[in-house]
Coordinates of C-alpha atoms and ligand atoms in Angstrom, one line a residue:
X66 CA -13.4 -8.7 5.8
X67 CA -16.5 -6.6 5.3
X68 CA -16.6 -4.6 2.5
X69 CA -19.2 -1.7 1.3
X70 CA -19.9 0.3 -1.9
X71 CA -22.0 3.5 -2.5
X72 CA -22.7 4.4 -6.1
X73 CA -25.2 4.8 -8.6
X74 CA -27.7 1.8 -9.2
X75 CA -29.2 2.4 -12.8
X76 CA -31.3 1.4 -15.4
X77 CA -29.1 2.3 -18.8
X78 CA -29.8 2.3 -22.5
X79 CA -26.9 0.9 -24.5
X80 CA -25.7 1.2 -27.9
X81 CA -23.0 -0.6 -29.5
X82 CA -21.9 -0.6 -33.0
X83 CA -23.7 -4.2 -33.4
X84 CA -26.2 -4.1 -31.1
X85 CA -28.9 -1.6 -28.9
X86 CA -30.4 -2.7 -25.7
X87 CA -33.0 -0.7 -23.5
X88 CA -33.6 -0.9 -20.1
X89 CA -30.3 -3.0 -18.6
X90 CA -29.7 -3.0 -15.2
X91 CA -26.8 -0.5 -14.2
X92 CA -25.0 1.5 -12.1
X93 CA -21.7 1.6 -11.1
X94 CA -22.9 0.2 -7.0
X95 CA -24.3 -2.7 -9.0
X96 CA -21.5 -3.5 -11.0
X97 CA -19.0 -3.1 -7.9
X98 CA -21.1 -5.6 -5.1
X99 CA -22.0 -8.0 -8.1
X100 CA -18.3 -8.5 -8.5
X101 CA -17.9 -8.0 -5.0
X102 CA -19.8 -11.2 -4.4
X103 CA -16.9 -13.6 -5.9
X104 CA -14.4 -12.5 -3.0
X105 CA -16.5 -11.2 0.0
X106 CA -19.6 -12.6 2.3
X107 CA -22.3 -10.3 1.9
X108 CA -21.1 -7.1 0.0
X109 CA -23.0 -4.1 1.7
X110 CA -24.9 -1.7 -1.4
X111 CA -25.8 1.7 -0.2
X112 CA -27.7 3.4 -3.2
X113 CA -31.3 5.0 -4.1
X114 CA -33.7 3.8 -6.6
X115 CA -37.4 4.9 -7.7
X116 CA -40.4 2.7 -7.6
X117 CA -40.0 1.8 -11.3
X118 CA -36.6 -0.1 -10.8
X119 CA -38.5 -3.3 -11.0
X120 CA -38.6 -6.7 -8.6
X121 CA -36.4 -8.5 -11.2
X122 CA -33.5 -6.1 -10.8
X123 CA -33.7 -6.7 -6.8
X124 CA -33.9 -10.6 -7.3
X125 CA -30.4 -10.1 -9.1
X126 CA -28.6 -8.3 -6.5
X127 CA -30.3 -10.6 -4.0
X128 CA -29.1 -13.6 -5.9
X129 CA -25.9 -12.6 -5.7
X130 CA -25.9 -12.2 -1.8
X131 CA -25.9 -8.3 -2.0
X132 CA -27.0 -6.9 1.6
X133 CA -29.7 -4.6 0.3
X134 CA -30.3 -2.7 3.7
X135 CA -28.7 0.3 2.6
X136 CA -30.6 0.7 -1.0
X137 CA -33.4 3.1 -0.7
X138 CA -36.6 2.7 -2.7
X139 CA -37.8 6.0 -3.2
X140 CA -41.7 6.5 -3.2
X141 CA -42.6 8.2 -6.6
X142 CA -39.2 8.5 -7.8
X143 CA -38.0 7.5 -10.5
X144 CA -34.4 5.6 -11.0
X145 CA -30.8 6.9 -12.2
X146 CA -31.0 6.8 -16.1
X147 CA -27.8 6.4 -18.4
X148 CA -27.8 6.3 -22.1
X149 CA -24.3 5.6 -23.9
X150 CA -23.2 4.9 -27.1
X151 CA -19.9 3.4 -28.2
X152 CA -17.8 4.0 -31.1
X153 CA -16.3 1.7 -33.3
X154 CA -13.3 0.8 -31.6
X155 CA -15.7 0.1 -28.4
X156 CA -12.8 2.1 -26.3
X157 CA -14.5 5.4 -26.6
X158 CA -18.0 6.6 -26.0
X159 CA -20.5 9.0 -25.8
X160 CA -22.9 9.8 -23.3
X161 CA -26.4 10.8 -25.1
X162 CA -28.6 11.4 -21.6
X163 CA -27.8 11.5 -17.9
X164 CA -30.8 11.8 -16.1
X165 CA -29.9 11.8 -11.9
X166 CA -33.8 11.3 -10.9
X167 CA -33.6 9.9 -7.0
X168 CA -29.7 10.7 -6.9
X169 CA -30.4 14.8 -7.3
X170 CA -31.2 15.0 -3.5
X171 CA -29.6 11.4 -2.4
X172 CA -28.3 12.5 0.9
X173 CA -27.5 8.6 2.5
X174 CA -27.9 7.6 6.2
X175 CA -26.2 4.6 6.2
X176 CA -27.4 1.4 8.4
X177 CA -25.8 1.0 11.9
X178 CA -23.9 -2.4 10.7
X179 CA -22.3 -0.5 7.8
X180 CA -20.7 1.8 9.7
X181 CA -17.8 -0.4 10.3
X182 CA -17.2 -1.6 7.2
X183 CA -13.5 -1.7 6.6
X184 CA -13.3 -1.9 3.3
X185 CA -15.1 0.6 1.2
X186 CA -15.2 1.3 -2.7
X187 CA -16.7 4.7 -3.5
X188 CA -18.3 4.0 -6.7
X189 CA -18.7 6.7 -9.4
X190 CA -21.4 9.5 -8.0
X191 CA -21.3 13.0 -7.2
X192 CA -18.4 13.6 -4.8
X193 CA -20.2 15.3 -1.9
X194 CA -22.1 11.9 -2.0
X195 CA -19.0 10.0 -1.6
X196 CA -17.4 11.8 1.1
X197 CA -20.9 12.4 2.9
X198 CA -20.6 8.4 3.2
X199 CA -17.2 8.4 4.2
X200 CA -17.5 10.4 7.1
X201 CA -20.5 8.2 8.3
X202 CA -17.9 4.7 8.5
X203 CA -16.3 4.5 11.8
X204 CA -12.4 3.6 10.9
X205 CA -12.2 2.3 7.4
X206 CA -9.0 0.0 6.7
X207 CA -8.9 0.7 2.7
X208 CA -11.4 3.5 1.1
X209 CA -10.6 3.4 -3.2
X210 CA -12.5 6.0 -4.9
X211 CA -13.4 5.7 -8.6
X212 CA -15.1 8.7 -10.0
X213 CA -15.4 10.3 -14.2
X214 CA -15.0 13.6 -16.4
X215 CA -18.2 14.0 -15.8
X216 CA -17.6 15.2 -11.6
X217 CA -14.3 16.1 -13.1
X218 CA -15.8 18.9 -14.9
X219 CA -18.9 19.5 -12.8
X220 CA -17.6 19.6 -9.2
X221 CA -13.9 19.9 -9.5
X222 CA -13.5 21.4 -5.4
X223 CA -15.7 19.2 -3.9
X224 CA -13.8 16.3 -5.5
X225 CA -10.8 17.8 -4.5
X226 CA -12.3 17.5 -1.1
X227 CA -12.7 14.2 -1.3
X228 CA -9.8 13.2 -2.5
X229 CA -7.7 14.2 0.7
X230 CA -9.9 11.6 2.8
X231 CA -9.2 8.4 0.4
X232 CA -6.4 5.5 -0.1
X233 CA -6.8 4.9 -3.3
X234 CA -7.9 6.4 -7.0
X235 CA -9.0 4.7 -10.0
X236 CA -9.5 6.3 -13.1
X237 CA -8.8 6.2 -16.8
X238 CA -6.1 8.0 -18.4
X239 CA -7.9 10.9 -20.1
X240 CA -9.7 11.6 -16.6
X241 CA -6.2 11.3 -15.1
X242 CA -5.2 13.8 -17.6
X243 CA -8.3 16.3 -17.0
X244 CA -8.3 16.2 -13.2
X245 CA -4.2 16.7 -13.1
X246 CA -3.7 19.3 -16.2
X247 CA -1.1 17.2 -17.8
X248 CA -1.0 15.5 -20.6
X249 CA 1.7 13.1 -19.3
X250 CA 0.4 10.0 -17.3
X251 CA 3.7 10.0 -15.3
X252 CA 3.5 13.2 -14.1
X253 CA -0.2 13.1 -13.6
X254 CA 0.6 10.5 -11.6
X255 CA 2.3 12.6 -8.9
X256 CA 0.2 15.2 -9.3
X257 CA -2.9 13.4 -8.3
X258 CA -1.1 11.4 -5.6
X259 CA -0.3 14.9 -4.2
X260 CA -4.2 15.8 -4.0
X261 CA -4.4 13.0 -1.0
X262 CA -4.8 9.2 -2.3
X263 CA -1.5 8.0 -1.3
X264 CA -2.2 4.7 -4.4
X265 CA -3.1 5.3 -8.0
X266 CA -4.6 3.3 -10.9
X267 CA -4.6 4.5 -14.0
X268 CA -7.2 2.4 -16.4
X269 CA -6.0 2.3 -20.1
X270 CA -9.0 1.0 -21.2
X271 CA -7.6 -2.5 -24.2
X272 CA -4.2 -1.4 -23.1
X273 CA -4.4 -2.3 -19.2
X274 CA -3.6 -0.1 -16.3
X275 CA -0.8 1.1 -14.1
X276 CA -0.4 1.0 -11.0
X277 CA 1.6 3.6 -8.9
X278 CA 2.4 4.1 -5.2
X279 CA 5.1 5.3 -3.5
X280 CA 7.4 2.6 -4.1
X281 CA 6.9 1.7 -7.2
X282 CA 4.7 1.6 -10.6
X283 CA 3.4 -1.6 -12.2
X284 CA 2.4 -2.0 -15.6
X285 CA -0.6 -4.2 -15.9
X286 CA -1.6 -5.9 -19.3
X287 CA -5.3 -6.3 -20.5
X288 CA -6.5 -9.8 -21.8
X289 CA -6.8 -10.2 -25.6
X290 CA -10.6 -10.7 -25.9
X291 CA -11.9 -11.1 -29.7
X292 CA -15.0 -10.4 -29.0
X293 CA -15.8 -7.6 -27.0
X294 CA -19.9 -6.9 -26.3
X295 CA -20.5 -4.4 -24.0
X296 CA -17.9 -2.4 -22.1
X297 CA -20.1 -0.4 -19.7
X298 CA -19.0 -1.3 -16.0
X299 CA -15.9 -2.2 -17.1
X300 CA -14.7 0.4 -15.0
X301 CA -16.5 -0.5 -12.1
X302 CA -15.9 -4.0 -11.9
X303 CA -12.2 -3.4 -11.9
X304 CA -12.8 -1.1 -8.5
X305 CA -15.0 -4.1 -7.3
X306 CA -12.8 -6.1 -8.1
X307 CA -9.6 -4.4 -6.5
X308 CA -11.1 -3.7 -2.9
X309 CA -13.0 -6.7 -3.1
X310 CA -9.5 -8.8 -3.3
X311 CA -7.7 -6.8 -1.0
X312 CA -11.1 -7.3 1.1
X313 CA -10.5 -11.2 1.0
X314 CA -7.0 -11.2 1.4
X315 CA -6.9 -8.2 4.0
X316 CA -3.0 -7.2 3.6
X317 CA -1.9 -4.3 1.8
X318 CA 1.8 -4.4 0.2
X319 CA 3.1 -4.0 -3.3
X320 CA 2.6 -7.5 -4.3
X321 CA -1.4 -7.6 -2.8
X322 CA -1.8 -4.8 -4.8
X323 CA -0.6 -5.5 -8.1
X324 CA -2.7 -9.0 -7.7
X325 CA -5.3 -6.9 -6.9
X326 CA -5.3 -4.7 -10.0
X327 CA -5.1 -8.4 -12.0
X328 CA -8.2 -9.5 -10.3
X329 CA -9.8 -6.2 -11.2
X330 CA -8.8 -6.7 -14.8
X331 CA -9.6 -10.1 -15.1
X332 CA -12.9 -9.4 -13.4
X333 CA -13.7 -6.6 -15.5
X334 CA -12.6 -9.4 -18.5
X335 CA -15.5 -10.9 -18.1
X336 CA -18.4 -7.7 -17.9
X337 CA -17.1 -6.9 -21.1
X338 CA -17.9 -10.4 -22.6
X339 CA -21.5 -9.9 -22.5
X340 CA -24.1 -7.0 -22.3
X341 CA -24.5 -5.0 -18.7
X342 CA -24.2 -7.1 -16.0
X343 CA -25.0 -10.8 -17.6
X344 CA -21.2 -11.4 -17.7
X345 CA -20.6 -11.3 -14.4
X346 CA -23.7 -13.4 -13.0
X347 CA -22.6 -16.8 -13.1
X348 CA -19.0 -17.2 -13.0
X349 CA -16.9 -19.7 -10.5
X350 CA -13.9 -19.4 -8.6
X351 CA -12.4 -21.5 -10.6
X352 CA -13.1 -19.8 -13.8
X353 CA -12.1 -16.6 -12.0
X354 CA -8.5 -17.7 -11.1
X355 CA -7.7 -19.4 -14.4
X356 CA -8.2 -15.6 -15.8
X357 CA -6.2 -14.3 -13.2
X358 CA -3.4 -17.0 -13.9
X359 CA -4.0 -15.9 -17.9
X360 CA -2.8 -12.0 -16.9
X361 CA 0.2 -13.7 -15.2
X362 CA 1.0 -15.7 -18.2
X363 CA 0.7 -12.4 -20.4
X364 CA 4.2 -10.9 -19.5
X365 CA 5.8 -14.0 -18.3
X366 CA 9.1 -14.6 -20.2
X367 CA 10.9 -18.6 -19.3
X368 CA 14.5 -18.5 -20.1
Ligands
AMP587 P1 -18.3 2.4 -16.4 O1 -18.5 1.7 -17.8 O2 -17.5 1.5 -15.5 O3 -17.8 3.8 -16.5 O4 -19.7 2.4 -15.7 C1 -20.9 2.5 -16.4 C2 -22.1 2.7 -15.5 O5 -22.0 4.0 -14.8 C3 -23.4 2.7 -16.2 O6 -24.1 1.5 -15.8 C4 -24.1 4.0 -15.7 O7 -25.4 3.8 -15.2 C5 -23.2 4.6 -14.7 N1 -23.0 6.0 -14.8 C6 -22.9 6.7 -15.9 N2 -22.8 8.0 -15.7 C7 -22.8 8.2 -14.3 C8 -22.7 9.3 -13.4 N3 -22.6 10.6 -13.9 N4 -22.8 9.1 -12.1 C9 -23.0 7.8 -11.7 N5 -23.1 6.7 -12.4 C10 -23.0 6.9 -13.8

């Protein structure tokens, strides 16, 4: 089935506790059709970047069969920057610079062939963005929404707007605890499920994620990884990896769902593995399931 994402494509400076790298390929639209690739034909990017986002950025996407026709390359502009640090425990992390560049006035016409996309994944960008894209796809089958404190705190209304038009919301626990007031993830739970999306994942960064819909709420485990390089896209990946599965499989039910938020975590498994977006350039299927069949052996008790 086709699938689409819209999000930021950036170029982030990272700092862990061990290491500092400039100049990484980013975004939350790269992580999601990078990840994308592994389950769909053809993931469809819609995005802006500025002249300086270099030819070796584009050969990556385009090596990963990333249909480009909705990434514009804006003349004199310069590209989304990100710098983050992380804190010890690599779970929690500051944000030292957001600079929007091309994405301040990114106002997306998106290609006629990507207007029926049926699945979409509304990467993490300002909300008015997201549903501006929305309203341009003709009868979407799944739309997931990710999105952060930062549009949380910035553009509470129009997110709120947004909200009402999507399926699904991912987010972490504290963002689920700053957009819904309440301090309890359970009760955050139906209180965001009220504001429109009807599913709900709440990311718990080591401790996996939970799942709630209207039937029921699965508790998903995260994979023991010692060594843990860089988190950021994390995040993202799981959404990419999420819609993307439900993209390949193209049945939504409890059970494709909570094998969809195993596939998001086992995706997101691997980012984390290595710095940016190297984790996720060269994996197989086959390497890909066994990690999915490793988050099934996790909470699997033989009597
Ligand atoms: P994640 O670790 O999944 O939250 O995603 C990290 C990616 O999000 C980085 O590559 C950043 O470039 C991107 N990012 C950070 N802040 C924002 C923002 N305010 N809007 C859109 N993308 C962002």
């Amino acid at each position: 089935m086709s699938f689409l994402t819209i999000g930021s494509v950036a170029i982030d400076n990272l700092e862990t506790p061990f290491e500092k790298r400039d100049n990484v390929l980013g975004g939350a639209a790269t992580f999601i059709s990078i990840t994308a690739s592994y389950f769909v034909d053809k993931p469809m990017l819609v995005g802006a970047v500025g002249e300086d986002f270099g030819e070796e950025n584009l050969k990556i996407l385009k090596e990963k069969n990333v249909d480009l026709s909705g990434l514009q390359i804006v003349k004199g502009g310069k590209t989304f920057r990100w710098h983050g640090r992380y804190h010890y425990d690599m779970n929690n992390r500051d944000t030292l610079d957001t600079q929007l560049n091309v994405l301040s006035d990114f106002n997306p016409s998106i290609p006629s062939h990507f207007q029926h996309a049926q699945y979409v994944c509304l990467g993490n960008l300002d909300p008015v963005i997201q549903r501006n894209v929305l309203l341009q796809i003709k009868s979407p089958k799944l739309t997931v929404c990710d999105t952060m404190n930062y549009w949380i705190e910035s553009k509470l209304p129009d997110l709120k707007e947004t909200l009402k038009l999507v399926d699904v919301l991912i987010i972490n626990d504290s963002e689920a605890r700053l957009l819904s007031q309440s301090p309890n993830l359970v009760k955050a739970a139906r209180i965001i499920r009220a504001m429109g999306p009807k599913i709900l994942v709440i990311k718990k960064g080591e401790h996996g994620a939970l799942l709630f819909t209207e039937n029921s709420v699965f508790s998903a485990p995260a994979y023991p990884l010692e060594t843990i390089v860089d988190p950021t896209g994390a995040g993202d990946t799981f959404a990419g990896g999420f819609t993307a599965y439900l993209a390949k499989v193209n049945t939504i039910n409890d059970i494709t769902l909570r094998k969809a938020v195993l596939y998001g975590s086992a995706m997101a498994s691997f980012c984390v593995e290595k710095f940016g977006t190297e984790g996720l350039l060269n994996l197989s299927l086959l390497e890909i399931d066994d990690r999915y069949r490793s988050f099934l052996e996790l909470s699997r008790i033989e009597e």
